[in-house]
Short mmCIF file of C-alpha atoms in Angstrom, two decimals:
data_model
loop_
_atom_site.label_atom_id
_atom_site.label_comp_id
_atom_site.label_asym_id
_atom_site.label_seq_id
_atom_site.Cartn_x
_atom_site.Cartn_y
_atom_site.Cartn_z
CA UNK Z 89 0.00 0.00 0.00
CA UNK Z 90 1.16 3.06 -1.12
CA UNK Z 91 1.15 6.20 1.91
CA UNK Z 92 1.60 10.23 0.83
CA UNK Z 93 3.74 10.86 4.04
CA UNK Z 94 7.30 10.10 3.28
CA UNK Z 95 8.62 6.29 4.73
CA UNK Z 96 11.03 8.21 7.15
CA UNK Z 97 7.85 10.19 8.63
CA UNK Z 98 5.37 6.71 8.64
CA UNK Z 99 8.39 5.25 10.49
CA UNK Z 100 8.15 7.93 13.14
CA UNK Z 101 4.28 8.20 13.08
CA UNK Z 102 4.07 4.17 14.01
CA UNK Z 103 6.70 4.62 16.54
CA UNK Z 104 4.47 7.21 18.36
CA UNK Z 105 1.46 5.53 17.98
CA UNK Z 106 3.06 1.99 19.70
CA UNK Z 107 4.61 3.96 22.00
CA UNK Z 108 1.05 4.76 23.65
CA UNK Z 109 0.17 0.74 23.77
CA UNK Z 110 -3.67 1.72 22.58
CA UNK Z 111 -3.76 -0.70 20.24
CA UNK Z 112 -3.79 -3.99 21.86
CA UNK Z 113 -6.07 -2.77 24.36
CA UNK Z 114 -10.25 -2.63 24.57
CA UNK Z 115 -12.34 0.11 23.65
CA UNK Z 116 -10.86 2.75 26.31
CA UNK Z 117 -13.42 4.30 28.31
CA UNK Z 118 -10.93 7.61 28.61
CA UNK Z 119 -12.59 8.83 25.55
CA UNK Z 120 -16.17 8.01 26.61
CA UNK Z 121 -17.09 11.49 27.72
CA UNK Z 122 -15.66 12.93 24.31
CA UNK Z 123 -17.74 11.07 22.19
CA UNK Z 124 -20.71 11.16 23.39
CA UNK Z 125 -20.70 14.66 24.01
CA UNK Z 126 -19.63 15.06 20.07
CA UNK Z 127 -22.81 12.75 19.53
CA UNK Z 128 -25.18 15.24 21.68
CA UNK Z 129 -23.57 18.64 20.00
CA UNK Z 130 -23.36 17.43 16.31
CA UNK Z 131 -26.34 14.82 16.58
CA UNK Z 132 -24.72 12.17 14.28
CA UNK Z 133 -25.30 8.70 14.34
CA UNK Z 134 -21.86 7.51 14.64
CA UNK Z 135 -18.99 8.62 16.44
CA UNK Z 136 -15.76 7.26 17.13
CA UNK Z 137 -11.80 7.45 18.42
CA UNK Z 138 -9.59 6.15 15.55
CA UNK Z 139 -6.34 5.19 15.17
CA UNK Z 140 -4.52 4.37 12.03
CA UNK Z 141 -1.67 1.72 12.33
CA UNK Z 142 0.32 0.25 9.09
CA UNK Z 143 -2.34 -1.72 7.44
CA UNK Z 144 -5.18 -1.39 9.78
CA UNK Z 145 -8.02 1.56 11.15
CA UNK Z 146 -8.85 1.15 15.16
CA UNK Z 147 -11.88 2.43 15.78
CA UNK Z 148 -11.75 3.45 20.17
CA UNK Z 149 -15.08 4.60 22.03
CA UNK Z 150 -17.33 4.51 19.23
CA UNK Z 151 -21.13 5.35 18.88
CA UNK Z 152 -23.21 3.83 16.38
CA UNK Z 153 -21.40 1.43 14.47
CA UNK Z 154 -20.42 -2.20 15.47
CA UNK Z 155 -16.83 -2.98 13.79
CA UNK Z 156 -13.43 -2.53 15.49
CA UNK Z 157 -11.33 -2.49 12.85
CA UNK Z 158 -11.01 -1.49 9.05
CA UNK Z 159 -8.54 -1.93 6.27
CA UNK Z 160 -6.54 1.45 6.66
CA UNK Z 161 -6.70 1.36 2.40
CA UNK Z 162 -10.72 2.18 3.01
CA UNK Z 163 -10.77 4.21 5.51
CA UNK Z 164 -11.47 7.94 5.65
CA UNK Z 165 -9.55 8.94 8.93
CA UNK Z 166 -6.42 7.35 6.73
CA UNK Z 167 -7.37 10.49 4.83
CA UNK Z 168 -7.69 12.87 7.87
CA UNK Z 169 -4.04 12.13 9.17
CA UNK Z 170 -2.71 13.73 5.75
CA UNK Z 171 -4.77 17.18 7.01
CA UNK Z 172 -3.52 19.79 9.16
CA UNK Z 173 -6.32 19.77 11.44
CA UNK Z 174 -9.76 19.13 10.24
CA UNK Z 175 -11.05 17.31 7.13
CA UNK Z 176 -15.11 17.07 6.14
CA UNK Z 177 -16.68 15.64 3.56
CA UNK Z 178 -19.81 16.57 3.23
CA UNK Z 179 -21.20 14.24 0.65
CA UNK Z 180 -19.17 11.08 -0.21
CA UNK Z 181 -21.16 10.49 -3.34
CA UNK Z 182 -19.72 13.22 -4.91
CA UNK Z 183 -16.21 13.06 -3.97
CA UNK Z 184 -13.79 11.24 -5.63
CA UNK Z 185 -11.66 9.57 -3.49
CA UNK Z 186 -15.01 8.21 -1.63
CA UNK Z 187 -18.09 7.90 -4.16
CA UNK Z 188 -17.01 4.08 -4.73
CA UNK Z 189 -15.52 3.19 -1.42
CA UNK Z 190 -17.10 0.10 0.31
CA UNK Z 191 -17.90 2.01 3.46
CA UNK Z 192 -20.46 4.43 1.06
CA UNK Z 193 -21.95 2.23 -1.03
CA UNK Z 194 -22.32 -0.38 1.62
CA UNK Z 195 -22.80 -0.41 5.34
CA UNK Z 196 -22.58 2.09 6.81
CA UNK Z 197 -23.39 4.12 4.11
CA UNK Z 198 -20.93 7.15 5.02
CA UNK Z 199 -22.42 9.89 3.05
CA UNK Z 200 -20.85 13.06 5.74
CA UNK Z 201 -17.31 12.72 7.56
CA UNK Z 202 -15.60 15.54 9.60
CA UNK Z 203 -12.57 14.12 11.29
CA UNK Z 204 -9.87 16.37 13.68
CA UNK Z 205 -6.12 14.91 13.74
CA UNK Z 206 -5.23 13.71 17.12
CA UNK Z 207 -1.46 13.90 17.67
CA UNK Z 208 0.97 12.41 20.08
CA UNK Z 209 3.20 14.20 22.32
CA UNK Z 210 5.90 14.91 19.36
CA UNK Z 211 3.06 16.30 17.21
CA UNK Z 212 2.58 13.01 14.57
CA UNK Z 213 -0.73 12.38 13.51
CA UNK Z 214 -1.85 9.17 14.85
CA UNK Z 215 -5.71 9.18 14.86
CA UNK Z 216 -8.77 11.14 14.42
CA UNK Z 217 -11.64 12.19 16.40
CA UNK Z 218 -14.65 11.99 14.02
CA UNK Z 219 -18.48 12.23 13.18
CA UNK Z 220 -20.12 10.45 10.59
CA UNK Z 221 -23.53 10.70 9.32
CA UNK Z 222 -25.84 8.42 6.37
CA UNK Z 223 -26.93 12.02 4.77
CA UNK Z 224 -25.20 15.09 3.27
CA UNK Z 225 -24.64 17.90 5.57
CA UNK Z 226 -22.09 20.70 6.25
CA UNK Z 227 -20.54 22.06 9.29
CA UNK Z 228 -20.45 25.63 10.38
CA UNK Z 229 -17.55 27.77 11.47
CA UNK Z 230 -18.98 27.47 14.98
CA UNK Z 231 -19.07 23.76 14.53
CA UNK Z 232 -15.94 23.07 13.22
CA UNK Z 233 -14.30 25.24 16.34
CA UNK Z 234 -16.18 23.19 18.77
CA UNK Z 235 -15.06 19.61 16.93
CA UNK Z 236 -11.31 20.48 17.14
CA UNK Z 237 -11.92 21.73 20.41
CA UNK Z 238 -13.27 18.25 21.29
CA UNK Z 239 -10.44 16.51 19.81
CA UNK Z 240 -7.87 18.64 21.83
CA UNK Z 241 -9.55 16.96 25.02
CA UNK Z 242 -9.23 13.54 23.59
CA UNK Z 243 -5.55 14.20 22.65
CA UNK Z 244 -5.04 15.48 26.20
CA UNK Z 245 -5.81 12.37 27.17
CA UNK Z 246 -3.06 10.70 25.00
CA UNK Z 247 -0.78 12.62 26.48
CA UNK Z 248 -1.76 11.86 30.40
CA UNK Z 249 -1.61 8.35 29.24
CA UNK Z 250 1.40 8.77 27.89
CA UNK Z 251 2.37 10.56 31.01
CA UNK Z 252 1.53 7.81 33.40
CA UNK Z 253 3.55 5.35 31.49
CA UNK Z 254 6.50 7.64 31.66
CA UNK Z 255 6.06 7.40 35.17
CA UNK Z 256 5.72 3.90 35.62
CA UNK Z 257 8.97 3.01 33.43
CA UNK Z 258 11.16 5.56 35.85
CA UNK Z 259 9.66 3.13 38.83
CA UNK Z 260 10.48 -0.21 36.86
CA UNK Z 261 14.72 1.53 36.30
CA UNK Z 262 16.52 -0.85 38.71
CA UNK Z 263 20.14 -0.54 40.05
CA UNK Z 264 22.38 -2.31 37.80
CA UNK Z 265 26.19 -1.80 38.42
CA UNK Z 266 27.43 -3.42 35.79
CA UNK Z 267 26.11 -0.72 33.53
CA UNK Z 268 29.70 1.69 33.78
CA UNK Z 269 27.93 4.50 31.54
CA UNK Z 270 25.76 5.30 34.00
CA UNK Z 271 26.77 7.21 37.49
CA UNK Z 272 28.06 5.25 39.89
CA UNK Z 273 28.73 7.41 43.06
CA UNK Z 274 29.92 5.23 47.24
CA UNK Z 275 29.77 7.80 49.92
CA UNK Z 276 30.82 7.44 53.81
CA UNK Z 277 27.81 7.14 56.35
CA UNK Z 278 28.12 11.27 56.91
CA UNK Z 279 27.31 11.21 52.72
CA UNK Z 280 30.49 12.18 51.53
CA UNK Z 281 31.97 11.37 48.35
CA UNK Z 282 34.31 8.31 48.78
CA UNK Z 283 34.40 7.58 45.42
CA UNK Z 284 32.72 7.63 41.87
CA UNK Z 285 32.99 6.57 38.17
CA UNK Z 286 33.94 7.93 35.26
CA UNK Z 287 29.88 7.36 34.51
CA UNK Z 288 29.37 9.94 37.16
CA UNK Z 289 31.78 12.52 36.41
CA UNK Z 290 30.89 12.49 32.66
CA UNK Z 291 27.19 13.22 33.75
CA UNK Z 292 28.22 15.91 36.69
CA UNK Z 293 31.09 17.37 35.11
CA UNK Z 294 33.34 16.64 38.12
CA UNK Z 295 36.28 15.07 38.87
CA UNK Z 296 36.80 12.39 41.89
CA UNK Z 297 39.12 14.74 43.06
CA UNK Z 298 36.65 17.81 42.95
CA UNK Z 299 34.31 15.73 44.90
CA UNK Z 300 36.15 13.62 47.69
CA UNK Z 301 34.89 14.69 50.89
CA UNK Z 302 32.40 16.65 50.21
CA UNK Z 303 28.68 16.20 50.20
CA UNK Z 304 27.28 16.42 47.12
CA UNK Z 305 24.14 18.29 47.76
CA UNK Z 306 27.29 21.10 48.02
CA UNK Z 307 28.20 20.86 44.62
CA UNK Z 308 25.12 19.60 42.42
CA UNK Z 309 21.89 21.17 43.90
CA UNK Z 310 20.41 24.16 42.42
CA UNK Z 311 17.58 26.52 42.60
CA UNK Z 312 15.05 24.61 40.48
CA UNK Z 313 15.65 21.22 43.03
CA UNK Z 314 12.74 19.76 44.40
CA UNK Z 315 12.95 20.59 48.02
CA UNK Z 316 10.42 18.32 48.27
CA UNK Z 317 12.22 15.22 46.44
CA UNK Z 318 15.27 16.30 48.76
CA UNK Z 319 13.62 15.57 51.55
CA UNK Z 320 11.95 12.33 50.69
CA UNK Z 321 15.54 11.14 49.79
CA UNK Z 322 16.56 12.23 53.48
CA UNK Z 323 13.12 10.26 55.14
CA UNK Z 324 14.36 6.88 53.54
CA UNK Z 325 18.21 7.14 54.01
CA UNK Z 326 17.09 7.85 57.80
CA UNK Z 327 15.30 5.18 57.87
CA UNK Z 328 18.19 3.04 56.47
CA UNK Z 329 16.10 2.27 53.14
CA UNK Z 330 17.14 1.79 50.05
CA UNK Z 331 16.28 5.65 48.09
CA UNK Z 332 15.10 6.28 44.99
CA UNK Z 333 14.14 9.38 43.22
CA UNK Z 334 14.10 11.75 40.22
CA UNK Z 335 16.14 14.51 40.78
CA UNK Z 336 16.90 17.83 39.17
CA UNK Z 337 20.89 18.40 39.46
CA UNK Z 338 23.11 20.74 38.21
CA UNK Z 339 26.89 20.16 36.22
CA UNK Z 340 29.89 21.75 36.96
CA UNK Z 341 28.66 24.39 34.31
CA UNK Z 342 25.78 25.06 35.89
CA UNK Z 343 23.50 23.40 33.55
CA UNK Z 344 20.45 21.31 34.59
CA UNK Z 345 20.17 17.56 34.06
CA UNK Z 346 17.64 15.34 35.60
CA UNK Z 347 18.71 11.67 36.95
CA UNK Z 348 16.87 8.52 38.12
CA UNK Z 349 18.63 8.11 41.84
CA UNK Z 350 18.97 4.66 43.18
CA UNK Z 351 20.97 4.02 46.21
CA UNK Z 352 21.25 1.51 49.13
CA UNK Z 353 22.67 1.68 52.36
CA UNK Z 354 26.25 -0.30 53.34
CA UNK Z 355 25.97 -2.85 56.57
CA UNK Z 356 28.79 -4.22 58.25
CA UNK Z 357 27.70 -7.70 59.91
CA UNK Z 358 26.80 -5.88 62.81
CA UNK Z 359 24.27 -4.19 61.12
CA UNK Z 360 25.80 -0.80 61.17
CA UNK Z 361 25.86 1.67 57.81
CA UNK Z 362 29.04 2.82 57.32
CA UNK Z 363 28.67 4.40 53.68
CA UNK Z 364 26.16 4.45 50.72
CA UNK Z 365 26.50 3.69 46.66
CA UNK Z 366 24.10 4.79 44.40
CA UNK Z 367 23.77 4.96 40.67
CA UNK Z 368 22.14 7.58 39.04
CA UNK Z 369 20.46 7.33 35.11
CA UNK Z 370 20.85 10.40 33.30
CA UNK Z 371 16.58 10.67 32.68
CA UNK Z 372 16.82 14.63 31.08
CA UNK Z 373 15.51 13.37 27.93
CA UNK Z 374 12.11 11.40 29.71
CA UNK Z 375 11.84 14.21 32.53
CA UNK Z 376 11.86 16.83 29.39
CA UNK Z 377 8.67 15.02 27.54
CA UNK Z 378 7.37 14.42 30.39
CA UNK Z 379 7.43 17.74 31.82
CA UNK Z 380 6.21 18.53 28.12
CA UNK Z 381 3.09 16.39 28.32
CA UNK Z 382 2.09 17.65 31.84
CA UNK Z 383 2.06 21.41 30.37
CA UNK Z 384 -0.34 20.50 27.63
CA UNK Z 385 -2.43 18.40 29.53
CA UNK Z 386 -3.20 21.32 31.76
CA UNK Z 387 -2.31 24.21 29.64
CA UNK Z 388 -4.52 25.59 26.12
CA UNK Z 389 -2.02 25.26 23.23
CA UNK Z 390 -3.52 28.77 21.51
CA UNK Z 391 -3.27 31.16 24.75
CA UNK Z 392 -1.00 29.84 26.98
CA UNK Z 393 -3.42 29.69 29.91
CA UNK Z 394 -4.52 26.59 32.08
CA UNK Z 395 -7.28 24.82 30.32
CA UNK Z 396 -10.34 23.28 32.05
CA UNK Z 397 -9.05 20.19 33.20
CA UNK Z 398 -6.60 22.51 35.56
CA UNK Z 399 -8.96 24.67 36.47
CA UNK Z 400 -11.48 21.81 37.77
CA UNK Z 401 -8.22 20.06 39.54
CA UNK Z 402 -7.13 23.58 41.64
CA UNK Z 403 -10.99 23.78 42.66
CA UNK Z 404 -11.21 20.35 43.79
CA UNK Z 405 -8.22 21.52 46.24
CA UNK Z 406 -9.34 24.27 46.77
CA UNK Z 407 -12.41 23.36 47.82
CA UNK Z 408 -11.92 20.09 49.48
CA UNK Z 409 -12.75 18.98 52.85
CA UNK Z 410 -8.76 19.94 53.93
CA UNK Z 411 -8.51 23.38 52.27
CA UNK Z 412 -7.71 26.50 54.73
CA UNK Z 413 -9.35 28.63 51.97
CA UNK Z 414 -12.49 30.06 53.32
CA UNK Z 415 -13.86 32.14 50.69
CA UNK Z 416 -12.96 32.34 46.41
CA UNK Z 417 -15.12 33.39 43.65
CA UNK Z 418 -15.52 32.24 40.34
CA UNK Z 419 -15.88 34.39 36.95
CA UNK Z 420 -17.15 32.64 33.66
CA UNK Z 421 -16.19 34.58 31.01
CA UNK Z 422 -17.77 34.79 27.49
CA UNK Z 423 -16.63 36.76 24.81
CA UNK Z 424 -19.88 38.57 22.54
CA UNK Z 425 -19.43 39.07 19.06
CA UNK Z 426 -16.77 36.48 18.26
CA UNK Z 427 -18.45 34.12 16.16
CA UNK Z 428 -19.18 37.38 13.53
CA UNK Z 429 -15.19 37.78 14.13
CA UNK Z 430 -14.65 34.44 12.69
CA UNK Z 431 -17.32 34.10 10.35
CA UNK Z 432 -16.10 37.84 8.65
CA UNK Z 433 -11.77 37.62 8.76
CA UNK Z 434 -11.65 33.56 9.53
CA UNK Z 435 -10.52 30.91 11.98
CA UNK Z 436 -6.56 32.31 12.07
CA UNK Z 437 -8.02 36.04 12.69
CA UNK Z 438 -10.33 34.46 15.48
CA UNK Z 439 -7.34 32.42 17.57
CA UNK Z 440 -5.18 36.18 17.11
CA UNK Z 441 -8.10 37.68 19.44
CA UNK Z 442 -8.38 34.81 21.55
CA UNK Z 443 -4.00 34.79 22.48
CA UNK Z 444 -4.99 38.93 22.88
CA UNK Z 445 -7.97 38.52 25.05
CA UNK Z 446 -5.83 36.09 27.04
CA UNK Z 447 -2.99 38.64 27.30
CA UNK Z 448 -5.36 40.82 28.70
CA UNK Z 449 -7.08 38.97 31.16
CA UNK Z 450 -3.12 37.94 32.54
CA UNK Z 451 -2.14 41.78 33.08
CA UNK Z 452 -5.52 42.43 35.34
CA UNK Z 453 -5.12 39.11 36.77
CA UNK Z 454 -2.78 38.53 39.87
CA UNK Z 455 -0.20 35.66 40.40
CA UNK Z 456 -2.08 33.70 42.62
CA UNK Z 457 -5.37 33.91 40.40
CA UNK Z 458 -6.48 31.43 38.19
CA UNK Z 459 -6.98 32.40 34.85
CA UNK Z 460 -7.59 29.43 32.11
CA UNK Z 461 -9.53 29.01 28.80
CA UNK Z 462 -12.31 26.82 29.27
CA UNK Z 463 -12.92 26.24 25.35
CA UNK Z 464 -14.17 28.09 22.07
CA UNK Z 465 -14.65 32.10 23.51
CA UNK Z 466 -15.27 31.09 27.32
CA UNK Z 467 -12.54 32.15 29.57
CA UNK Z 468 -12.56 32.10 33.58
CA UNK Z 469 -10.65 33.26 36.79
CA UNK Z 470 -10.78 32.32 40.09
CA UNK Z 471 -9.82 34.95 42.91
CA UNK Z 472 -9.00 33.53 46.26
CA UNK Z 473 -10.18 35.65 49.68
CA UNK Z 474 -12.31 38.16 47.72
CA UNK Z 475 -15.15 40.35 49.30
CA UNK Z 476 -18.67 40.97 47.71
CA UNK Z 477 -17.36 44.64 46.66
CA UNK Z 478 -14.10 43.26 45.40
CA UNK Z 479 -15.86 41.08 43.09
CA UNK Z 480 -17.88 43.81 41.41
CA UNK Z 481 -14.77 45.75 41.08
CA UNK Z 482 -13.26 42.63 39.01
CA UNK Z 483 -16.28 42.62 36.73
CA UNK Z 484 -15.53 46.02 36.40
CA UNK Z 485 -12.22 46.13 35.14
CA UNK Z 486 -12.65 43.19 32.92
CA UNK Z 487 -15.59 44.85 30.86
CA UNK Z 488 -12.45 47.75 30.56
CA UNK Z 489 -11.30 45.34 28.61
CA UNK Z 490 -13.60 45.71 25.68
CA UNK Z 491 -13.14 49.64 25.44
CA UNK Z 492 -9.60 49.22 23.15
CA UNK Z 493 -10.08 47.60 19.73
CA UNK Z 494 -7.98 44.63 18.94
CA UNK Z 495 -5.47 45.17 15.76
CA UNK Z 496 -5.46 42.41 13.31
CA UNK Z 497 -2.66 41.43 10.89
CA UNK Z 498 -4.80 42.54 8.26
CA UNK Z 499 -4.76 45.75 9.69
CA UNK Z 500 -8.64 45.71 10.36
CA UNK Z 501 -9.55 46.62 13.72
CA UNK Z 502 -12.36 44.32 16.17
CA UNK Z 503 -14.01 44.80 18.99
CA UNK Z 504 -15.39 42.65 21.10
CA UNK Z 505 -17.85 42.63 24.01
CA UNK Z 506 -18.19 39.85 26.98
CA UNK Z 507 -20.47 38.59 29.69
CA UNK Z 508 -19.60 37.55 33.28
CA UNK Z 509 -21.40 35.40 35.45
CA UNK Z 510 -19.72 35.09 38.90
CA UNK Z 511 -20.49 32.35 41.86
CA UNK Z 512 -18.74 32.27 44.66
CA UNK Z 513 -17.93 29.67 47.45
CA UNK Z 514 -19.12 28.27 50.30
CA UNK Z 515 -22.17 31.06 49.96
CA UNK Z 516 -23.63 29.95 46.51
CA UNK Z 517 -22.31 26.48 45.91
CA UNK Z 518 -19.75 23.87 47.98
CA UNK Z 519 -19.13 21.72 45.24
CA UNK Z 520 -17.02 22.27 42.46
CA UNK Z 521 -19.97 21.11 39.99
CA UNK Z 522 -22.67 23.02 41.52
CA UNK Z 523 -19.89 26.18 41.39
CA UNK Z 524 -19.59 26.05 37.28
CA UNK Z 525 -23.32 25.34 37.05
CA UNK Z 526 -23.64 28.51 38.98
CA UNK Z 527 -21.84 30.72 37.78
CA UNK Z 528 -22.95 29.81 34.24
CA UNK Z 529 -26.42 30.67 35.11
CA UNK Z 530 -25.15 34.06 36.09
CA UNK Z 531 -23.46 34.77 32.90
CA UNK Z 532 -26.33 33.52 30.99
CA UNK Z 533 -28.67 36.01 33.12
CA UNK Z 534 -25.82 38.94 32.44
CA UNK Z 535 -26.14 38.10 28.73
CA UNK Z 536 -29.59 38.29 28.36
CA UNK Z 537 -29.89 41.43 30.46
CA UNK Z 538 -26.66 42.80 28.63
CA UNK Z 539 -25.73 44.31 31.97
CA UNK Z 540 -22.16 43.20 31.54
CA UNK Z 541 -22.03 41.16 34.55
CA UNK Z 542 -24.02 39.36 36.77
CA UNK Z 543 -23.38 37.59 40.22
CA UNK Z 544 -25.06 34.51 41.43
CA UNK Z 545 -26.80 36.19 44.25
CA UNK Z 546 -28.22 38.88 42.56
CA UNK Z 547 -30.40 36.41 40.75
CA UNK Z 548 -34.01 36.99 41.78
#
């Protein structure tokens, strides 16, 4: 079978996709609630999570149809990997590639596809999110925003999948000495450097002579080092456990490399420790994609600011039986007048005023706020310790917002208006659900009022 991406890219694509270990495995109920909310908003029969191996489709989490599997040569998300982001179809019958294709003219009877790329954590196109009807239809702008949005939450969760098995390989490393390219490092029982490899000094930079005698959280800790990971090491080597760790250290040029620790304690028959060795695994490379995947499982690609899956997280804290946080409010932010913003300069224009609307809501927003992107034109903050009068003062200066234009690279100027709902906790909700659902209400009630804002209390 014959493939339009190059061999040396396919290579790389299958890598990525075997990586993730989907394949082998059931339909994965991680995608559930993405499908079947893409079933309620575009009110298709079928739905499905695919993913496109060498020879073979995998249909994941589907709605509607039956089969798990298709030749990759018939499918249409084989298609949709080749896109940038979004492919439709909107009647098969009348497109080439399709109007003959045994999925058309035979069950199912595909006559509309849309189908958004799902990508793995180095950005290769691995699968598709996609809807699939038995009649013609087309999809608006509006539409279209709201399926890619949909697919970014299903390729989140690739990438906390991913995430957790990064995490569970750096808990299988074991402690093999043999291995003389990795650090190998034997301290005395006051955890000074007795001696170390050449493994070790090619990874720290150092010398055994540099090092003998001292301690080496003198010479390879920095400012970015876990205080916390420091002292779990310190808990177990009191304890006379074995330790074991990722930890950020620093070479002897001050550069930052992560390592997978592993160290046991030295007994004499007595029972006594009189020294430690550890070897340490030079992990920069996992630590880096993980790190990687944890940003863009919490953070929106287009603005930079945590998406909805953070924001639900920090209120669960936040609000949980053991927080010391008595009172916070939350602001649901929606932006009027975007969708004529799309519809009249396009999609590109539209994600410009989005990145600027999020600039703007970071300079009015403190450090300790929350301020995320909950999807489409809906933004949101959450203020910690804030008074009734404080929060109308917030509403406030975010409808200040609106009163400058945005500049487009066209040159054309927008504006833009918005509506804020606000709840606030404990006194309208104590749950995190009830808190959204809230404060939802109230922006709905602002919006129809077009009062600007509207708080949860005020609601009659």
């Amino acid at each position: 079978m014959r493939h339009s991406t190059s061999t040396e890219n396919e290579v790389a694509r299958l890598r990525a996709l075997q990586e993730l270990g989907l394949l082998d495995m059931p339909d994965d109920q991680r995608f559930d609630r993405i499908t079947r909310l893409a079933k309620v908003i575009f009110d298709t029969p079928i739905v499905f999570v695919s993913f496109i191996d060498k020879e073979q489709q995998f249909l994941k989490s589907s709605i509607g149809i039956n089969i798990t599997s298709t030749p990759r040569s018939i499918s249409f998300c084989h298609h949709a990997i080749e896109q940038d982001q979004l492919m439709i179809v909107e009647d098969a019958l009348l497109d080439e590639r399709f109007k003959v294709n045994p999925l058309v003219i035979g069950e199912p009877h595909i006559r509309f596809y849309a189908g958004a790329v799902l990508r793995s954590y180095d950005r290769y196109a691995i699968g598709t999110l996609c809807i699939i009807d038995t009649r013609p239809r087309a999809l608006t702008q509006e539409e279209q925003t709201l399926l890619l949005d949909l697919a970014q939450g299903a390729q989140n969760e690739l990438h906390l999948h991913y995430m957790n098995a990064l995490q569970q390989e750096n808990q299988r490393l074991s402690w093999i000495s043999g291995q003389i390219a990795n650090g190998v490092l034997y301290t005395d029982v006051n955890k000074r450097v007795v001696w170390c490899n050449e493994g070790f000094s090619r990874l720290s930079g150092y010398h055994l002579e540099e090092l003998r005698g001292k301690k080496t959280s003198e010479v390879l800790q920095g400012p970015e080092t876990s205080e916390k990971t420091i002292q779990k090491l310190r808990r177990q080597i009191d304890k006379g456990w074995p330790f074991e760790a990722d930890i950020l250290n620093y070479n002897k040029n001050g550069k930052a490399y992560w390592v997978h620790l592993y160290g046991v304690p030295l007994r004499r028959e007595s029972g006594d420790i009189y020294g430690y060795i550890a070897m340490q695994y030079d992990v920069t490379a996992k630590m880096n994609r993980y790190l990687e995947l944890k940003k863009m499982a919490y953070v929106d690609e287009l603005t930079g600011l945590a998406n909805r899956r953070y924001l639900e997280k920090r209120l669960d804290q936040l609000m949980g039986p053991h927080s010391i946080n008595t009172h916070l409010a939350l602001f649901i932010i929606d932006l009027n007048g975007f969708k004529k913003i799309n519809d009249t300069f396009g999609h590109i224009a539209g994600d410009g005023v989005l990145a600027e609307i999020a600039s703007r809501l970071i300079h009015i927003s403190k450090q300790e706020n929350i301020t995320s992107r909950l999807g489409g034109d809906e933004f949101s903050i959450v203020i910690n310790d804030i008074s009734q009068d404080e929060v109308t003062q917030i509403c406030e200066r975010l409808l200040k917002l609106c009163v400058d234009p945005i500049l487009l690279e066209t040159g054309d100027e927008v504006t833009f208006g918005m509506s804020i709902g606000v709840a606030r906790y404990p006194e309208d909700a104590t749950t995190v659900k009830n808190l959204f659902y809230l404060a939802d209400q109230a922006m709905y009630q602002a919006k129809r009022n077009e009062t600007g804002f509207c708080i949860h209390a005020e609601i009659e």
